[in-house]
Short mmCIF file of C-alpha atoms in Angstrom, two decimals:
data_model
loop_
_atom_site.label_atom_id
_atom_site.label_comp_id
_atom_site.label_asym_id
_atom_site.label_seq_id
_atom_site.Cartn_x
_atom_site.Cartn_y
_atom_site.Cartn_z
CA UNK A 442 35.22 1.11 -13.80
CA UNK A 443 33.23 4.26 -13.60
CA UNK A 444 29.88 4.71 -11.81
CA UNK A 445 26.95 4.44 -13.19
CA UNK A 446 25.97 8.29 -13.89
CA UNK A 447 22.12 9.28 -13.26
CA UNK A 448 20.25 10.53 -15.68
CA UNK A 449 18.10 13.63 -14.86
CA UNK A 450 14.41 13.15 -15.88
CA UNK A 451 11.96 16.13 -15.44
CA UNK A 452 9.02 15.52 -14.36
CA UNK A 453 6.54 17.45 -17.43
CA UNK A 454 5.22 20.44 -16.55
CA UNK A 455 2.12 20.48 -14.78
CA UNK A 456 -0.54 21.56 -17.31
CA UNK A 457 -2.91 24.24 -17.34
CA UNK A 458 -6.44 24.12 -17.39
CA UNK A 459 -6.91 25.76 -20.77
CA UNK A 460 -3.96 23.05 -22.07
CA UNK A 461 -6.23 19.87 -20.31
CA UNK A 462 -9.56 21.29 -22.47
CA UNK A 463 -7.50 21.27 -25.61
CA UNK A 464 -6.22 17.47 -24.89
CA UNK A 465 -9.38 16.61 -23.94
CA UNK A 466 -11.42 17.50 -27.02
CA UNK A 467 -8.22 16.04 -29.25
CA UNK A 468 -8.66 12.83 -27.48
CA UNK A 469 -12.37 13.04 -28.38
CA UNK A 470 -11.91 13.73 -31.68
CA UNK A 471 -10.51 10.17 -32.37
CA UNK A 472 -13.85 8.89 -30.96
CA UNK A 473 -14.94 7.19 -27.84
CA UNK A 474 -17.79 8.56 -24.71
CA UNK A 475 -16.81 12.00 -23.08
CA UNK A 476 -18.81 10.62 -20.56
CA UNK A 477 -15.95 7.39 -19.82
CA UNK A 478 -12.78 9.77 -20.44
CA UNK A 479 -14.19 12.28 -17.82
CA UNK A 480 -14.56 9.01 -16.02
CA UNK A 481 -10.60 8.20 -16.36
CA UNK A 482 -9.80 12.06 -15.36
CA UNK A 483 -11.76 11.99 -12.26
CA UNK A 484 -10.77 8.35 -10.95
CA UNK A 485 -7.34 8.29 -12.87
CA UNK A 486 -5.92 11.94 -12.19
CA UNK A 487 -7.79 13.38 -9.16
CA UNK A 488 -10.16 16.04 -11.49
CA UNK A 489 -13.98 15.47 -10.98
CA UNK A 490 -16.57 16.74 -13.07
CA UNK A 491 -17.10 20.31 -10.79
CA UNK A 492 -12.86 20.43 -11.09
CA UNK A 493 -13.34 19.87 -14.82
CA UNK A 494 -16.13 22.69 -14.97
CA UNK A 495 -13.85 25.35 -13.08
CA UNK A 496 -11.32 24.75 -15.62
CA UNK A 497 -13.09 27.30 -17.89
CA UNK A 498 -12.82 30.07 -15.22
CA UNK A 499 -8.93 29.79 -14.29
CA UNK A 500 -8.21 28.48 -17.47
CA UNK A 501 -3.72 29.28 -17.17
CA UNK A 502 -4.06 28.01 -13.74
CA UNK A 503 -1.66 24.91 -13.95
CA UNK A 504 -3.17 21.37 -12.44
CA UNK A 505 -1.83 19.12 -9.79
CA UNK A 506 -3.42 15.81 -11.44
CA UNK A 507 -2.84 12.37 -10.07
CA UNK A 508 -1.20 11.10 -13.88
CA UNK A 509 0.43 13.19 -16.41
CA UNK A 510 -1.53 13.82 -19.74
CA UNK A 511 1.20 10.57 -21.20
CA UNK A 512 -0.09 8.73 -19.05
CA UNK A 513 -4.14 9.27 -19.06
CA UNK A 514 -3.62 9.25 -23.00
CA UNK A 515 -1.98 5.67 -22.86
CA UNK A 516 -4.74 4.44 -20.81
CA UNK A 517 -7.50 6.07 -22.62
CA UNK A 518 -5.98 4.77 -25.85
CA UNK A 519 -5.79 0.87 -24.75
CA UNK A 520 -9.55 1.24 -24.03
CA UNK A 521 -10.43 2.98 -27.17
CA UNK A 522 -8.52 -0.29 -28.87
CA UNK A 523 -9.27 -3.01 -26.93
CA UNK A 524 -12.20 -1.92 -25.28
CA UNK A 525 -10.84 -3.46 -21.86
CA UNK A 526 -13.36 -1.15 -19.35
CA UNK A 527 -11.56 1.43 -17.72
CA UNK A 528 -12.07 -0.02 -14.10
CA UNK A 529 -10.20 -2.36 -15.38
CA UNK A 530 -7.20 -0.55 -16.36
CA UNK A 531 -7.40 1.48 -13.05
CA UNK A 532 -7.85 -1.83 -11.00
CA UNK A 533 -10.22 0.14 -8.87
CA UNK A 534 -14.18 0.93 -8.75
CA UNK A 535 -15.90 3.58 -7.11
CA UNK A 536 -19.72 1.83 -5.78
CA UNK A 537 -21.56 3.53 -3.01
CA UNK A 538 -19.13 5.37 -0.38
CA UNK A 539 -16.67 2.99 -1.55
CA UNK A 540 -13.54 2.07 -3.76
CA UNK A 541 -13.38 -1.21 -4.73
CA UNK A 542 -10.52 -3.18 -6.18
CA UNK A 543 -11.77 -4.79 -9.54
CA UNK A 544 -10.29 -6.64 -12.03
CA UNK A 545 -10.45 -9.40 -15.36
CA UNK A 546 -12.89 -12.44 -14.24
CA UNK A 547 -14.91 -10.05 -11.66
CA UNK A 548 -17.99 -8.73 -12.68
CA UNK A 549 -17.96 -4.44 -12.29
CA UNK A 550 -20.41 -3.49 -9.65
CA UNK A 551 -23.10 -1.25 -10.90
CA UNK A 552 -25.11 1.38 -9.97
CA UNK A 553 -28.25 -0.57 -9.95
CA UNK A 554 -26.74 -2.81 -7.07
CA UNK A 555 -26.82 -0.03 -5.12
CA UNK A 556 -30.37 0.25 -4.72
CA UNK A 557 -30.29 -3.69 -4.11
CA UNK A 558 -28.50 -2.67 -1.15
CA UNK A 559 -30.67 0.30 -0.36
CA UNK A 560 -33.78 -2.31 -0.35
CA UNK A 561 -32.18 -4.95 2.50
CA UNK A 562 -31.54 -1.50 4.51
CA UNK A 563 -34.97 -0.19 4.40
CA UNK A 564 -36.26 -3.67 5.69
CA UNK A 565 -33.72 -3.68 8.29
CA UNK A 566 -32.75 -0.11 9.62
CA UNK A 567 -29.27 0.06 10.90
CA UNK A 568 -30.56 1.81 13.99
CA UNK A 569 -29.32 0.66 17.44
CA UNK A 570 -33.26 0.14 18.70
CA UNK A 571 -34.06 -2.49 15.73
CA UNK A 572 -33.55 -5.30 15.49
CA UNK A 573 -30.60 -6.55 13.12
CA UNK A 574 -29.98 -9.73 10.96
CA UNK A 575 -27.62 -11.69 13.21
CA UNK A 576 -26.82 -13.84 10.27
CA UNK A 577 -26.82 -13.18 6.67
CA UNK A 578 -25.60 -13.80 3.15
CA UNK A 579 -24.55 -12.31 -0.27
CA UNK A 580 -24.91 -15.25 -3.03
CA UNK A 581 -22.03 -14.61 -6.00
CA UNK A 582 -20.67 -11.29 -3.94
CA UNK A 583 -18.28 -10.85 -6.54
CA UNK A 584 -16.20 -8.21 -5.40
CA UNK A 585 -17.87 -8.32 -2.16
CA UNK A 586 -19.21 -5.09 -2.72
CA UNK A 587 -22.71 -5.53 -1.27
CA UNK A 588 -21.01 -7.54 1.91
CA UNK A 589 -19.01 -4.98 2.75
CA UNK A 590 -21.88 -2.37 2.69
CA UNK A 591 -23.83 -4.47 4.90
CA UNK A 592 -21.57 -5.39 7.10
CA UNK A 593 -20.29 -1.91 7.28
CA UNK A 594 -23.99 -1.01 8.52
CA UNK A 595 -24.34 -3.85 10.50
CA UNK A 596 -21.12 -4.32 12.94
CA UNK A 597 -22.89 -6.61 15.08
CA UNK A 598 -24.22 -9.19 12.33
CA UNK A 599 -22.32 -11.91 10.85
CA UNK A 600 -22.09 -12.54 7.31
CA UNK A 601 -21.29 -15.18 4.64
CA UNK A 602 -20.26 -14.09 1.26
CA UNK A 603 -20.47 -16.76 -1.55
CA UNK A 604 -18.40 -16.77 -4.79
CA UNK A 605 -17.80 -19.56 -7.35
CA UNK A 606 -15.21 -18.12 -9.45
CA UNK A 607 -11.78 -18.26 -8.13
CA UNK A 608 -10.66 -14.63 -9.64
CA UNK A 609 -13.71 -13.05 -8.17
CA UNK A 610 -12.79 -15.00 -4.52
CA UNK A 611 -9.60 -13.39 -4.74
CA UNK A 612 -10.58 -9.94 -5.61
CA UNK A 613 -13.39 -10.24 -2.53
CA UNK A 614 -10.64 -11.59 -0.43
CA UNK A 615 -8.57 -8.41 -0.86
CA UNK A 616 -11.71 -6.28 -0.44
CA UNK A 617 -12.73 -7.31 2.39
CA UNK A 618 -9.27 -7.37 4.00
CA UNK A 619 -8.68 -3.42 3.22
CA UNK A 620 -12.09 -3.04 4.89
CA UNK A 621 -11.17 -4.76 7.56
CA UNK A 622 -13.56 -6.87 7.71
CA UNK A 623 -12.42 -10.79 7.42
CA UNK A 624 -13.58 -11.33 10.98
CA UNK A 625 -17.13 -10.65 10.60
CA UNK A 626 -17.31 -11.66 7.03
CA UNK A 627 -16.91 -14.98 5.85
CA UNK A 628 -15.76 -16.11 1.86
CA UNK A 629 -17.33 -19.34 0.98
CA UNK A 630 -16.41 -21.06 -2.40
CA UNK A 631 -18.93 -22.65 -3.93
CA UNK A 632 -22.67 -21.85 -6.15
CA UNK A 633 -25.35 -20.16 -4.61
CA UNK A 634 -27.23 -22.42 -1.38
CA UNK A 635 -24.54 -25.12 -1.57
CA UNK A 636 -21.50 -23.50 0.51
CA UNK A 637 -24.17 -22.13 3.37
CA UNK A 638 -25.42 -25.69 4.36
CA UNK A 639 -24.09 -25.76 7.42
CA UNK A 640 -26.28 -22.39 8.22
CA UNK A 641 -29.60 -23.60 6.64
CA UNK A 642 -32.69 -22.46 8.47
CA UNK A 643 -30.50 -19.66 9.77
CA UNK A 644 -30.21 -16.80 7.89
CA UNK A 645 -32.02 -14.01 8.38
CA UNK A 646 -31.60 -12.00 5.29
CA UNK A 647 -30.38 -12.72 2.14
CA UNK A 648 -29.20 -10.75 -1.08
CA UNK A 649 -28.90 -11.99 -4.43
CA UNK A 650 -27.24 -10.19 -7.56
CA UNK A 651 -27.18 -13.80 -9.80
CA UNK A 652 -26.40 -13.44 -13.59
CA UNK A 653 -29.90 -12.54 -15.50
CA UNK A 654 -29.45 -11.62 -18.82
CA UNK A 655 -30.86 -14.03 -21.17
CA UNK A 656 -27.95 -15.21 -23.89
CA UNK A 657 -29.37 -13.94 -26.88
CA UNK A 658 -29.11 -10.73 -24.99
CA UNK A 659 -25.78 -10.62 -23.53
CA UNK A 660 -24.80 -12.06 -26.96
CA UNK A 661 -25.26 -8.67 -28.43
CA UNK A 662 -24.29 -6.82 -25.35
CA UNK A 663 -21.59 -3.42 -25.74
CA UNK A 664 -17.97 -5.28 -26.52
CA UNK A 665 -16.75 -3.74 -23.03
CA UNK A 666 -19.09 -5.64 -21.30
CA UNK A 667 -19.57 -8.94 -23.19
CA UNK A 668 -15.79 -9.74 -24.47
CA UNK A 669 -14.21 -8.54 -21.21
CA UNK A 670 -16.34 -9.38 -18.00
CA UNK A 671 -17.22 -12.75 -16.67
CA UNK A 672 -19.75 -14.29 -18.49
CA UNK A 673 -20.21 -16.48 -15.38
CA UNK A 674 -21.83 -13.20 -13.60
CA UNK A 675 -23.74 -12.07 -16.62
CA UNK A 676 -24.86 -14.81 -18.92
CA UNK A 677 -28.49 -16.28 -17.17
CA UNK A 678 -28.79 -18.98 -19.52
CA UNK A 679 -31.85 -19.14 -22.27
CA UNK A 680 -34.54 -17.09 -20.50
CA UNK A 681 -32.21 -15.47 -18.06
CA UNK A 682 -33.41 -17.33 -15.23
CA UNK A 683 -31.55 -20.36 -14.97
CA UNK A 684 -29.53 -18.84 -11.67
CA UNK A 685 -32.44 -17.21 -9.90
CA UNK A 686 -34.75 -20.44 -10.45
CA UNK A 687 -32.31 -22.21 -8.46
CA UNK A 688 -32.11 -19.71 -6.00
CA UNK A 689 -35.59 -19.54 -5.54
CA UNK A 690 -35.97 -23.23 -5.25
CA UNK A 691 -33.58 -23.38 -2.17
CA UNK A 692 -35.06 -20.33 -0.15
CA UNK A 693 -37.00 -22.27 2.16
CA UNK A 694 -34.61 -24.85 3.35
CA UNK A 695 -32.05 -21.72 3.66
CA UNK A 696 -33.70 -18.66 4.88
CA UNK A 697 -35.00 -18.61 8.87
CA UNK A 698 -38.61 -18.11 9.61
CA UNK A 699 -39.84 -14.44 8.81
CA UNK A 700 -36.31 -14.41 7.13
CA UNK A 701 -35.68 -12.34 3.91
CA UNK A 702 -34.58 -12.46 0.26
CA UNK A 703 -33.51 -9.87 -2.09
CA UNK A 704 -32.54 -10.97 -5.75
CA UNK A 705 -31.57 -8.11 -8.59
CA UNK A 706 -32.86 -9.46 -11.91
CA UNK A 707 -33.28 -8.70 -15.57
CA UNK A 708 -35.71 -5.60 -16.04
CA UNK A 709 -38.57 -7.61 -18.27
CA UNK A 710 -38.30 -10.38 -15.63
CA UNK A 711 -40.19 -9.34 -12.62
CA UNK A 712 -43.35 -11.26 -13.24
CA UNK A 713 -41.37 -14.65 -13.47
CA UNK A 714 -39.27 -13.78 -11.01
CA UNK A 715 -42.00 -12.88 -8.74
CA UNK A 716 -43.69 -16.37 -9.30
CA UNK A 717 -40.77 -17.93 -9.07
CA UNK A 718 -40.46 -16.87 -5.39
CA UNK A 719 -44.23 -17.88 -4.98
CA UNK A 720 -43.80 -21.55 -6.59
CA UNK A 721 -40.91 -21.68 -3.57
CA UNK A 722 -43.07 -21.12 -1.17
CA UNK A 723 -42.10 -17.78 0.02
CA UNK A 724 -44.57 -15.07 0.98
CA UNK A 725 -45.07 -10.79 0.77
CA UNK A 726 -43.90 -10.80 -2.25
CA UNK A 727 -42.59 -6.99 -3.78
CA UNK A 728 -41.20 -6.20 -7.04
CA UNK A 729 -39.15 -2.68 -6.94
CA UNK A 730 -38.08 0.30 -9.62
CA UNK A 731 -34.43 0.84 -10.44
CA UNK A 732 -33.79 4.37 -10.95
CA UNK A 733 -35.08 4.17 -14.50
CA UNK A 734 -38.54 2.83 -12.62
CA UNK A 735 -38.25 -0.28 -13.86
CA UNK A 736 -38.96 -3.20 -11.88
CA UNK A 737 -35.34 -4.82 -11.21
CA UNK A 738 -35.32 -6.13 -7.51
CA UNK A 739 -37.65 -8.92 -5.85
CA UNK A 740 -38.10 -9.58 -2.11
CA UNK A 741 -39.98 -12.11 -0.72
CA UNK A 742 -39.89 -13.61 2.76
CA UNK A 743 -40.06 -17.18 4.27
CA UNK A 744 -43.25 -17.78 5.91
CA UNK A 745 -43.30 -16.87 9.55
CA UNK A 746 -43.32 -19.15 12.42
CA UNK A 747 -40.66 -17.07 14.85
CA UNK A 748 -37.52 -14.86 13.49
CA UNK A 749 -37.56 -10.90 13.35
CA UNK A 750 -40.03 -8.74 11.82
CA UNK A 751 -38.85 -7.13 8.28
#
């Protein structure tokens, strides 16, 4: 019998820059946010937006890109279609100094989030004179992006990261092991206070990113978001508040003396969130701006009888 003869497949030519700007404005012109598909060239072929801007002044200059134009059209396509979010069809997330893996049933970390992180820093500098949380937790981490920040800044502190959907556990799971970090991080299963029992009274800081958006809202919420992301990590019940009232409630039994809590919430919301917090007992109560200068983030702290200062 005669052996199997390969075939010969070229590899496309590498395209130019003038050929990427014509693809590029055809893809446009069957609609969808320039903003998302120079989103998918940057993360999906290797061209940010300053690459994408020197295009214009080398424009035969051919382009090493991480995905042929095939490819980046088939992807950009599906989400045009189906409006599955792009992080989705990549599997992977830039948040931070970071690149996270996401995926269906785990919510997409934001920019927003960032600052939540930003916040728990400024309380607690990651200097080697002050004094660092020992102990603390990230309630519904998701894809563990805020734990790994933290514990990134904090290699001496411990933390627990809590998650109650199964998808999102895995997705952490495989975070945290690329960041080598499963040693100092620990993934609980389980809602909110429940999992951490066994460190009640103990933790020193904790950060919150629970789901806030009242129904009605997330109801009418962009297709991307609302048909394809968990509605477990988005979807706050009537009001919005349903998560973070229960978080609130348990703060005291949880959080050490002089101990912290951060929670993200809705943008309207920082008034009942606020007394919320106050109704639990807890004390120096903040609200803070999101970078539209909205209030978005609360932080309160348990009252003091020992623990560090924040």
């Amino acid at each position: 019998m005669d052996s199997a003869v390969p075939i010969n497949r070229q590899a496309a030519p590498a395209p130019t820059g003038e050929q990427l700007l014509a693809w590029r404005r055809h893809q446009l012109s069957f609609g969808g946010h320039a903003a998302d598909l120079d989103w998918l060239l940057d993360l999906g072929a290797g061209l940010g937006w300053q690459g994408l801007q020197r295009l214009r002044l080398h424009p035969q200059r051919p382009l090493a890109l991480g995905r042929s134009l095939g490819e980046l059209e088939a992807l950009w396509q599906q989400h045009r279609q189906t409006q599955i979010p792009l992080q989705y069809l990549l599997g992977r997330c830039p948040w931070r100094d970071l690149e996270l893996q996401v995926g269906p049933g785990v919510l997409i970390p934001r920019p927003e989030t960032e600052l939540l992180v930003e916040l728990a820093f400024q309380g607690i500098p990651a200097q080697p004179s002050a004094r660092l949380p020992l102990l603390w937790a990230d309630l519904g981490t998701g894809s563990a992006a805020m734990a790994i920040a933290m514990a990134m800044a904090w290699p001496e502190s411990r933390g627990l990261a809590v998650e109650l959907s199964p998808e999102a556990r895995t997705v952490a799971l495989s975070n945290l092991n690329s960041a080598k970090l499963l040693q100092r991080v620990q993934l609980l299963a389980g809602s909110w206070w429940t999992p951490l029992k066994p460190w009640w009274g103990r933790l020193e800081l904790v950060v919150a990113n629970p789901p806030y958006i009242p129904t009605a809202v997330w109801a009418e919420l962009e297709p991307a978001v609302r048909d394809h992301e968990p509605s477990l990590a988005l979807d706050g019940g009537p009001d919005g508040l349903r998560a973070i009232a229960e978080i609130a409630a348990g703060a005291l039994a949880a959080i050490a003396p002089g101990g912290v809590l951060l929670i993200e919430h809705h943008h309207d919301q920082a008034a009942a969130v606020l007394d919320l917090l106050d109704q639990a007992g807890l004390v120096q109560l903040e609200t803070h701006a999101d970078l539209e200068g909205r209030g978005r983030f609360a932080r309160g702290l348990a009252p003091r009888s020992g623990g560090f200062d924040a």
